[in-house]
mmCIF file of C-alpha atoms in Angstrom:
data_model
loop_
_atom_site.group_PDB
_atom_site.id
_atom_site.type_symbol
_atom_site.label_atom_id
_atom_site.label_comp_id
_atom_site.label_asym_id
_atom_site.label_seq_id
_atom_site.Cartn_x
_atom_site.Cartn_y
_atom_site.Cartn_z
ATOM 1 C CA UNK A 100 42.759 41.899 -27.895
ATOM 2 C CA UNK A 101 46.102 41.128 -29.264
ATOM 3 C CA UNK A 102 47.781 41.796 -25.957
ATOM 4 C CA UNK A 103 45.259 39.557 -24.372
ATOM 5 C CA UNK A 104 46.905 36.273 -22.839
ATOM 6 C CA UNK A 105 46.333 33.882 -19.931
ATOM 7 C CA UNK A 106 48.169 34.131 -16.917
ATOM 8 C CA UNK A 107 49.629 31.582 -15.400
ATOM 9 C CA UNK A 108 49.102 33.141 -11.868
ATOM 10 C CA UNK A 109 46.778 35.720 -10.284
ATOM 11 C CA UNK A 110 48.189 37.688 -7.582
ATOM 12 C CA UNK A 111 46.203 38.715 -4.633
ATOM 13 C CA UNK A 112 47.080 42.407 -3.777
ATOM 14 C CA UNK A 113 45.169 42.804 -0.215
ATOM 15 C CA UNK A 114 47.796 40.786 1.369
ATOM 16 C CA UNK A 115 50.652 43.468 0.668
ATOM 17 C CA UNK A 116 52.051 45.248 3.632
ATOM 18 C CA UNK A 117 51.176 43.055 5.866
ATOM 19 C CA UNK A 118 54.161 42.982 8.059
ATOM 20 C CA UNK A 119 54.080 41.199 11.439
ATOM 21 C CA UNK A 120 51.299 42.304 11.525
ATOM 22 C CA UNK A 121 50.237 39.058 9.506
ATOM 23 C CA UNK A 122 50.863 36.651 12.819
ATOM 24 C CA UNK A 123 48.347 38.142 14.422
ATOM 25 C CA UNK A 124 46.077 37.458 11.302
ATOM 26 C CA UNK A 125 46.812 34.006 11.150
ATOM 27 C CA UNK A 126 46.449 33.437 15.166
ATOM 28 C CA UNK A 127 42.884 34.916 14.757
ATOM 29 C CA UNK A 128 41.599 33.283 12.082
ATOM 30 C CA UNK A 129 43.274 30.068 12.688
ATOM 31 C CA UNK A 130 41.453 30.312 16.605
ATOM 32 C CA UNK A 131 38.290 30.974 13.872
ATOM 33 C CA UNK A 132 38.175 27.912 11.889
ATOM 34 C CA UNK A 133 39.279 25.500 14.722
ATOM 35 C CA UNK A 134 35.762 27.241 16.931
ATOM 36 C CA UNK A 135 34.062 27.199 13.308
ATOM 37 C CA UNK A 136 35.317 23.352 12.753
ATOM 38 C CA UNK A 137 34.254 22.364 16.417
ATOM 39 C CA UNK A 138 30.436 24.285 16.563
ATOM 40 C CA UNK A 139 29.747 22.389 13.289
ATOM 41 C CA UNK A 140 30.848 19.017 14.316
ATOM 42 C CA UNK A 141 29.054 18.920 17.643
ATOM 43 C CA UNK A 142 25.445 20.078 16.300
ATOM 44 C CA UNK A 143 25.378 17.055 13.275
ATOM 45 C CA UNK A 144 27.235 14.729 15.935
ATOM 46 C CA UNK A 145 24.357 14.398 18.846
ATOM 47 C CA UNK A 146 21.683 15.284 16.022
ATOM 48 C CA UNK A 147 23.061 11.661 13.892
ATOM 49 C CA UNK A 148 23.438 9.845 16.944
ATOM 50 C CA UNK A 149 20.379 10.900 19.327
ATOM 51 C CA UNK A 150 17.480 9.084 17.326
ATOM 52 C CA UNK A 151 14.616 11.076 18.650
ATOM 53 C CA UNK A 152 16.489 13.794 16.858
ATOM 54 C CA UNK A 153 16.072 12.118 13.627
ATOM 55 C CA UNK A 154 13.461 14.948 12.392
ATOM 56 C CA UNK A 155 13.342 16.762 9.104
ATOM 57 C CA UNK A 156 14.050 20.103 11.445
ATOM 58 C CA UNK A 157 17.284 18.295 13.086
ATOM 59 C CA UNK A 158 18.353 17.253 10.167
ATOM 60 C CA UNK A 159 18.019 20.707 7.795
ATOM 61 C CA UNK A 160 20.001 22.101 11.099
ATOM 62 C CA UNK A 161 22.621 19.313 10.531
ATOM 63 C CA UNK A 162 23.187 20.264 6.582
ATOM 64 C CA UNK A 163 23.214 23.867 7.683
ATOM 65 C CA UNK A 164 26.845 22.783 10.038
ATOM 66 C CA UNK A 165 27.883 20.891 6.715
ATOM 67 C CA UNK A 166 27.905 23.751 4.805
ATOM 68 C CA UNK A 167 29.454 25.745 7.320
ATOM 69 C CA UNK A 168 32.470 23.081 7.111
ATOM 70 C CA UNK A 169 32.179 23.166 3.427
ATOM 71 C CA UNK A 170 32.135 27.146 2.470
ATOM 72 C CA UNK A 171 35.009 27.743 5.651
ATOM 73 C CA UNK A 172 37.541 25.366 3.847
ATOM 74 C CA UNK A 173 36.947 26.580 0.687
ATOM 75 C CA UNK A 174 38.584 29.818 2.137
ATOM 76 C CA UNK A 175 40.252 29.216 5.614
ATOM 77 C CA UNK A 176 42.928 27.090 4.402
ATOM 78 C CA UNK A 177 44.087 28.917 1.677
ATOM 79 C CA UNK A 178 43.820 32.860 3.762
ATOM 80 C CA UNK A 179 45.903 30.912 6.538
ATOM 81 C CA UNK A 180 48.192 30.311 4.097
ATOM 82 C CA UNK A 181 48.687 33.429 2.093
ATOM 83 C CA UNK A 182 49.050 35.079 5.678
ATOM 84 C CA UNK A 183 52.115 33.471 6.427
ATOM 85 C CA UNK A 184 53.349 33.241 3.243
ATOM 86 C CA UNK A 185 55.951 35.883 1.059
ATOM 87 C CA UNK A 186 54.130 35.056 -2.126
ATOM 88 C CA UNK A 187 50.551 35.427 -2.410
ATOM 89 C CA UNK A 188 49.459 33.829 -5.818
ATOM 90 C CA UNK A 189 46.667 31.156 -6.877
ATOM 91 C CA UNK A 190 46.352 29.283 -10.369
ATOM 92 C CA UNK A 191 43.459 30.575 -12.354
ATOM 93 C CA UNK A 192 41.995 26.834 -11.990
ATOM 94 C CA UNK A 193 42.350 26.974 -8.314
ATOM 95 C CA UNK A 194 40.767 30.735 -8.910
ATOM 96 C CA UNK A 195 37.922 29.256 -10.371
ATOM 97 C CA UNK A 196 37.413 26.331 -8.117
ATOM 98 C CA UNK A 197 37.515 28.734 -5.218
ATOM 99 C CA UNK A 198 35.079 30.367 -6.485
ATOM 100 C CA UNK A 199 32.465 27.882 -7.275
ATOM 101 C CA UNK A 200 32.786 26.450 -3.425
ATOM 102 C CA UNK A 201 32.575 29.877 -2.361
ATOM 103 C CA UNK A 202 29.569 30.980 -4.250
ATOM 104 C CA UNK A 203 27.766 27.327 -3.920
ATOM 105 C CA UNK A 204 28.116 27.318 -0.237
ATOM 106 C CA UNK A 205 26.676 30.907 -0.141
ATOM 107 C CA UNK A 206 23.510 29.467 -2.466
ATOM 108 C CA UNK A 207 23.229 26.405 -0.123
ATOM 109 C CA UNK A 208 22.524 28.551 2.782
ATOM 110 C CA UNK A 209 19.711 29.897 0.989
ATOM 111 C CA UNK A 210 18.184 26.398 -0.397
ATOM 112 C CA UNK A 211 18.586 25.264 3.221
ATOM 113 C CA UNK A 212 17.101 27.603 4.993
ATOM 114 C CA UNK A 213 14.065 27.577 2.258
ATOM 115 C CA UNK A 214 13.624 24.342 3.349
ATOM 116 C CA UNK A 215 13.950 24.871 6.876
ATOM 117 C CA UNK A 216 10.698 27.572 6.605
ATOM 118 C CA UNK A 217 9.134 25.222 4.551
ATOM 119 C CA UNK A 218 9.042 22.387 7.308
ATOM 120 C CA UNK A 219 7.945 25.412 10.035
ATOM 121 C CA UNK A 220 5.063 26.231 7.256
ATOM 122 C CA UNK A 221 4.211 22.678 7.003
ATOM 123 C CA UNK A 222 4.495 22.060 10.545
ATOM 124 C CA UNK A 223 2.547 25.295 11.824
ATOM 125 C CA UNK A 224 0.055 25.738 9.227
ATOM 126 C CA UNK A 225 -1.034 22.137 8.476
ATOM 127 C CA UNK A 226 0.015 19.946 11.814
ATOM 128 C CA UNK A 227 -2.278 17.034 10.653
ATOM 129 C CA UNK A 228 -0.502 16.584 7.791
ATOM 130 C CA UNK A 229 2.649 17.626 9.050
ATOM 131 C CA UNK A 230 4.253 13.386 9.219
ATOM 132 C CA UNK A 231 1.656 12.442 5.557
ATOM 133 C CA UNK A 232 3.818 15.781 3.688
ATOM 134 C CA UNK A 233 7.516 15.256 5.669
ATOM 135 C CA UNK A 234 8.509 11.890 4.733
ATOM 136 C CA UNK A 235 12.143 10.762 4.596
ATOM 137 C CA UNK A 236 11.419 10.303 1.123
ATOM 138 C CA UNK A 237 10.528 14.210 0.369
ATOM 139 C CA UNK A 238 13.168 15.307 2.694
ATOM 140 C CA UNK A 239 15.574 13.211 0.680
ATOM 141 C CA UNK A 240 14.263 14.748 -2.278
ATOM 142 C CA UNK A 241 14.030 17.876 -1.347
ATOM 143 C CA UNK A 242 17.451 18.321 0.367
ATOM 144 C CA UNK A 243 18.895 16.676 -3.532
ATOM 145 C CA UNK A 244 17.451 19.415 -5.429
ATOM 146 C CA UNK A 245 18.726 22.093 -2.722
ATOM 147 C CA UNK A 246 21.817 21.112 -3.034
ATOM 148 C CA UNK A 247 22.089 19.846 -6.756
ATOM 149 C CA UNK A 248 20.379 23.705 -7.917
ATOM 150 C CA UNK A 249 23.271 25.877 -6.988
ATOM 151 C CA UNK A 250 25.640 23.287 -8.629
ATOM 152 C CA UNK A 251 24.101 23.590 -12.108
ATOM 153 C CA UNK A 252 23.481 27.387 -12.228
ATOM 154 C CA UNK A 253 26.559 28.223 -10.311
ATOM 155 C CA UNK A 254 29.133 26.311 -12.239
ATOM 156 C CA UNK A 255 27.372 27.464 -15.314
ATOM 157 C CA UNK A 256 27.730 31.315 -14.336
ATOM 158 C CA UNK A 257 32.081 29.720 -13.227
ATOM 159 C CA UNK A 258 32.343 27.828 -16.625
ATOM 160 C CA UNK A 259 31.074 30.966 -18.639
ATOM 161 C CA UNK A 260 33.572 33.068 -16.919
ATOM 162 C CA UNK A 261 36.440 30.950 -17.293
ATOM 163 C CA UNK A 262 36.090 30.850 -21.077
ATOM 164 C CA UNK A 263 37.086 34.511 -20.859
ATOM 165 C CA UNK A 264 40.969 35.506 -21.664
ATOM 166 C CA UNK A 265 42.365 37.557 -19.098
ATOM 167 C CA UNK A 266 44.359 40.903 -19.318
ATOM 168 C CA UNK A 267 45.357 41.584 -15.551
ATOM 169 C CA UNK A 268 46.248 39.106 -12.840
ATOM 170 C CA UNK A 269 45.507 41.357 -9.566
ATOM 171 C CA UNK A 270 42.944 40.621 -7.492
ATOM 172 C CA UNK A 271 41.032 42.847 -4.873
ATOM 173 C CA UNK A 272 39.920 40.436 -2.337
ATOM 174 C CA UNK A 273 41.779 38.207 0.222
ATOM 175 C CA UNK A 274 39.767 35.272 -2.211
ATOM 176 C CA UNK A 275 38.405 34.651 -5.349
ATOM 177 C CA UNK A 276 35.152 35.680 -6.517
ATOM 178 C CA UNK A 277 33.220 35.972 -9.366
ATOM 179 C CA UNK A 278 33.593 39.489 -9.775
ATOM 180 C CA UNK A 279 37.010 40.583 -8.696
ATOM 181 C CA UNK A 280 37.858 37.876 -11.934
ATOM 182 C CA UNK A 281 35.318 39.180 -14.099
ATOM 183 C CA UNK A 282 37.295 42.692 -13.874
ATOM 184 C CA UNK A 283 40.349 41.343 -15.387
ATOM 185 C CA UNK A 284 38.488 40.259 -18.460
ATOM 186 C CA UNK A 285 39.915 41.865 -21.439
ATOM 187 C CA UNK A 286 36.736 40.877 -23.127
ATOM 188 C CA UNK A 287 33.531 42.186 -23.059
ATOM 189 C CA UNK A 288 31.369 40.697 -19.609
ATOM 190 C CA UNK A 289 28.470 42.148 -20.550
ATOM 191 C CA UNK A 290 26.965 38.764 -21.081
ATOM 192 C CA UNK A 291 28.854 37.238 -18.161
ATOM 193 C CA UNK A 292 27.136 40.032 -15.972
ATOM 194 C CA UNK A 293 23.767 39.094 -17.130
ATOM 195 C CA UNK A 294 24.090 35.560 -16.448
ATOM 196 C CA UNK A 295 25.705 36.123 -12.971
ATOM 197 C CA UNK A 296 22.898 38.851 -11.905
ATOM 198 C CA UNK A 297 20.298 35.861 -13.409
ATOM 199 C CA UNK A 298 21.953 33.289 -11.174
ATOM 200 C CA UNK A 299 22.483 35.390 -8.138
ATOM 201 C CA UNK A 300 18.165 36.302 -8.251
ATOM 202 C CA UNK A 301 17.574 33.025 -8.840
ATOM 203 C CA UNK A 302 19.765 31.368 -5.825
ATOM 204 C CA UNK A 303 19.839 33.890 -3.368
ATOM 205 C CA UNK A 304 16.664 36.508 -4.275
ATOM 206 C CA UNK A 305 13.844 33.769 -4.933
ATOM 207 C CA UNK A 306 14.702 31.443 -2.042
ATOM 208 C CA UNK A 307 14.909 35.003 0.364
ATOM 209 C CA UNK A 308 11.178 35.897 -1.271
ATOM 210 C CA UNK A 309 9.646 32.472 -0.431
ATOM 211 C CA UNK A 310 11.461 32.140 2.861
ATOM 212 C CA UNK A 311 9.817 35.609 3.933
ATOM 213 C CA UNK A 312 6.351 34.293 1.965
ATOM 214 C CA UNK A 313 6.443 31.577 4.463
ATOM 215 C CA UNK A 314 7.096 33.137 7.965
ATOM 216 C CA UNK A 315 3.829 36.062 6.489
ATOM 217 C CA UNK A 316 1.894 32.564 6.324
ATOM 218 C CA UNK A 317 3.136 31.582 9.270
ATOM 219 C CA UNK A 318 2.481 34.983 10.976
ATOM 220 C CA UNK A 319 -1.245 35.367 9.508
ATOM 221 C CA UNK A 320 -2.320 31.963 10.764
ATOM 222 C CA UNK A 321 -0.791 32.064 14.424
ATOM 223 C CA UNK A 322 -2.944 35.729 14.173
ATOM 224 C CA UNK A 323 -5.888 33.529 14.494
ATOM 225 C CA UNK A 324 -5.240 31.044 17.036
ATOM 226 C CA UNK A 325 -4.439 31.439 20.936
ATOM 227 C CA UNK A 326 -1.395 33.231 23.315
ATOM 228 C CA UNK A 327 -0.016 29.704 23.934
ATOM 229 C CA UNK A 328 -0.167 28.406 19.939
ATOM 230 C CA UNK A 329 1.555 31.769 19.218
ATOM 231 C CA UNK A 330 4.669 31.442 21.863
ATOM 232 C CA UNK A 331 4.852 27.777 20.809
ATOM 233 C CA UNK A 332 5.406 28.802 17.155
ATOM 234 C CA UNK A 333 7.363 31.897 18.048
ATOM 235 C CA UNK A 334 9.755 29.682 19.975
ATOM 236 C CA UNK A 335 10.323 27.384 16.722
ATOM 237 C CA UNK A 336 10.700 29.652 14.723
ATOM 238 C CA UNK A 337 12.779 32.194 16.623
ATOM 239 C CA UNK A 338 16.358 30.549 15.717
ATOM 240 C CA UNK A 339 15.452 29.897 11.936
ATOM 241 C CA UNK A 340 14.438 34.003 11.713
ATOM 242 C CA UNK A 341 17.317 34.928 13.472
ATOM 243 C CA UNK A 342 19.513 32.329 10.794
ATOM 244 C CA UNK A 343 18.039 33.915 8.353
ATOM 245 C CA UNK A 344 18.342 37.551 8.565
ATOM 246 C CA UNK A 345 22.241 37.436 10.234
ATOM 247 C CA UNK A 346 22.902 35.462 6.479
ATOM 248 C CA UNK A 347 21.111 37.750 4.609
ATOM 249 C CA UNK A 348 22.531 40.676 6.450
ATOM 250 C CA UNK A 349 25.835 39.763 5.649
ATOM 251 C CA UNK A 350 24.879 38.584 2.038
ATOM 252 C CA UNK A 351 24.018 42.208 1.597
ATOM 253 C CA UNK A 352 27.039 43.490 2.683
ATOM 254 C CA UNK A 353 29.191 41.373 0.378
ATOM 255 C CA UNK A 354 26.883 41.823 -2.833
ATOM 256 C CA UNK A 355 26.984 45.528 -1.947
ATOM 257 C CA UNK A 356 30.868 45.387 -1.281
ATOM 258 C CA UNK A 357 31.218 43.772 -4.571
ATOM 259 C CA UNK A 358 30.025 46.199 -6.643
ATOM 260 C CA UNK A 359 32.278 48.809 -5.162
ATOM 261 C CA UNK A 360 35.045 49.845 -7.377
ATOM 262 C CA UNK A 361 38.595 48.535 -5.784
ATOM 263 C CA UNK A 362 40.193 51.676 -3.497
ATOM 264 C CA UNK A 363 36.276 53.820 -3.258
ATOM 265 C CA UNK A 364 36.276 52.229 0.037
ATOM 266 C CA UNK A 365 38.911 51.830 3.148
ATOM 267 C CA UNK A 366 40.336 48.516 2.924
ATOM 268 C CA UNK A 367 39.726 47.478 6.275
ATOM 269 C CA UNK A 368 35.669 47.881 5.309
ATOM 270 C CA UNK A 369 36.094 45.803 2.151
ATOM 271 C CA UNK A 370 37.815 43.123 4.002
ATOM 272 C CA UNK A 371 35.066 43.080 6.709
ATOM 273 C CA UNK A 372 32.334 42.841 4.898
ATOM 274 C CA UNK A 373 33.653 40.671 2.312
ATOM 275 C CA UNK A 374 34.477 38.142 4.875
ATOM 276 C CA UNK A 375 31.050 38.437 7.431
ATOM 277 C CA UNK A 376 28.772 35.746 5.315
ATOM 278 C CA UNK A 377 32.190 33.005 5.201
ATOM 279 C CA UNK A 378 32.701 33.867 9.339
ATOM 280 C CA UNK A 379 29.668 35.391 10.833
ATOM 281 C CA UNK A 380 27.060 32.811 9.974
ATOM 282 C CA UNK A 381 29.222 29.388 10.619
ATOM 283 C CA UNK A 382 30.190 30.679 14.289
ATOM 284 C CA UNK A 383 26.930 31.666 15.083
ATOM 285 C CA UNK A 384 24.272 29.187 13.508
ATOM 286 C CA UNK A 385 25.520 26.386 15.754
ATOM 287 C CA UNK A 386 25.131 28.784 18.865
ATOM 288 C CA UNK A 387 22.192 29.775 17.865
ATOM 289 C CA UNK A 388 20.594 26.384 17.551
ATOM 290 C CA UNK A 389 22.611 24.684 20.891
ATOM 291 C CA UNK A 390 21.089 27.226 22.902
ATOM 292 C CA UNK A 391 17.650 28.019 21.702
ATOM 293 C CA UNK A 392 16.520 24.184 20.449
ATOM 294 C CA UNK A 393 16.287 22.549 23.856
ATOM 295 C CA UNK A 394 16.512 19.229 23.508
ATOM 296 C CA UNK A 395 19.974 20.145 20.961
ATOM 297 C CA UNK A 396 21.129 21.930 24.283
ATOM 298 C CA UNK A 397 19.969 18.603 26.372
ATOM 299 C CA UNK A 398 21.809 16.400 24.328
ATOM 300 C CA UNK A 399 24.607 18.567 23.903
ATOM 301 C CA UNK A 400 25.415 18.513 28.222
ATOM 302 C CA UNK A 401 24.832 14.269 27.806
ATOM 303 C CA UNK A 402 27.337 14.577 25.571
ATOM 304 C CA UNK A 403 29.971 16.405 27.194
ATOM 305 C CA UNK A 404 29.260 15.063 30.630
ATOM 306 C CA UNK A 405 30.119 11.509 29.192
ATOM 307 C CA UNK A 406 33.595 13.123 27.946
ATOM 308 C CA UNK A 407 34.257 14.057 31.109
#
């Protein structure tokens, strides 16, 4: 402990060696974030101003492109930068800050997309009440909690973690997480561990357990009713399922990544899979919804034919 200090600069080491190589880096990410920026405009655009679009569905599909805006500048700005740049260091502040947009987006996905099965439960398994359960009011309420949750226990698991004095200043990732920090502790993290496997069952694992509870409900009850009740559901549901397991695909591939010690795997595959849930699911959740939710699609050619 005595040669324990704070740095005044961490120092990301994936961006060594880069060479020229690094313009062609920045020219494909940069093309990234401007499609990433665009997709997630559009969908909340026609969805806000079309008001027969002004549905709990539409609208959990809207804060789904918010977060996409809000996780991709927590780390597009900054990797454009360190591409391009000779010196490739971040304040531990900024560190941590990083880290808590980075990790909260990643939990919002989750609370979202709970929400989003919830409304398909609601609306397939109890259509009566379907308008008497959905009211602006419990959407309002709901979508506050979702996005007030991560916040708490998130920047809990951050604050913990930045009480802890630091012995090394390299980090193994292109951004900060709250691992790759967590190994330059020269304290013990066995508490900090604990709290962040607590917080990642809690805002990843629960919401994935009720999301799949739902679509079982959902599944059992369209069992019992006709062909045409069953394609009707299918079809609703078909673009939140496929949300839903590209996120947690690429969720698992990052938590997996993480635990990897830095140089046990290539390089290349750390930076792949430690970038898929920050690229993957913002480029292809608006897709996904502007071609499979029809009247998103209908208002989407309205729009662009007035443009022209």
């Amino acid at each position: 402990m005595e040669n324990a200090s704070f740095p005044t600069s961490l120092y990301f080491v994936m961006y060594q060696n880069q060479g020229h190589n690094r313009y062609i880096f920045f020219t494909v990410g940069l093309t990234l974030y401007c499609a990433i920026i665009s997709f997630n405009v559009i969908i909340p655009l026609v969805i806000l101003r079309v008001k027969v679009l002004h549905q709990p569905m539409y609208l959990l599909i809207s804060c789904l492109s918010f977060n996409s805006l809000y996780g991709t500048a927590g780390l597009f700005p900054r990797l454009l930068t360190d591409f391009l740049s000779d010196v490739h260091t971040i304040s531990p502040p900024a560190c941590y800050i990083q880290t808590f947009v980075v990790h909260t987006y990643a939990s919002y996905e989750f609370t979202i997309l709970t929400l989003m099965a919830y409304d398909r439960y609601v609306a397939i398994c109890k259509p009566l009440q379907y308008h008497s359960i959905m009211t602006a009011k419990v959407l309002v309420s709901l979508i506050t909690a979702a996005l007030l949750f991560p916040v708490f226990s998130i920047g809990f698991a951050v604050f913990m973690s930045a009480r802890h004095m630091l012995c090394g200043n390299e980090l193994t990732k292109l951004y900060c997480s709250g691992w790759s920090i967590n190994r330059l502790s020269c304290e013990d993290t066995t508490a900090n561990n604990i709290i962040g496997l607590f917080v990642l069952v809690i805002t990843v694992f629960l919401p994935m357990g009720f999301i799949l509870y739902s679509y079982i409900r959902i599944l059992i009850i369209c069992q019992r009713r006709s062909s045409e009740f069953k394609a009707k559901a299918f079809h609703t549901c078909l673009p939140h399922i496929v949300t839903f397991v590209n996120y947690s695909t690429t969720v698992f591939c990052e938590i997996v990544t993480s635990r990897y010690e830095p140089g046990e795997l290539p390089e290349v595959v750390t930076v792949v899979l430690s970038l898929e849930f920050l690229i993957i699911p913002p480029v292809l959740n608006p897709l996904i919804y502007g071609f499979k939710c029809p009247d998103i699609r209908r208002e989407i050619n309205c729009l662009f034919k007035k443009w022209r």
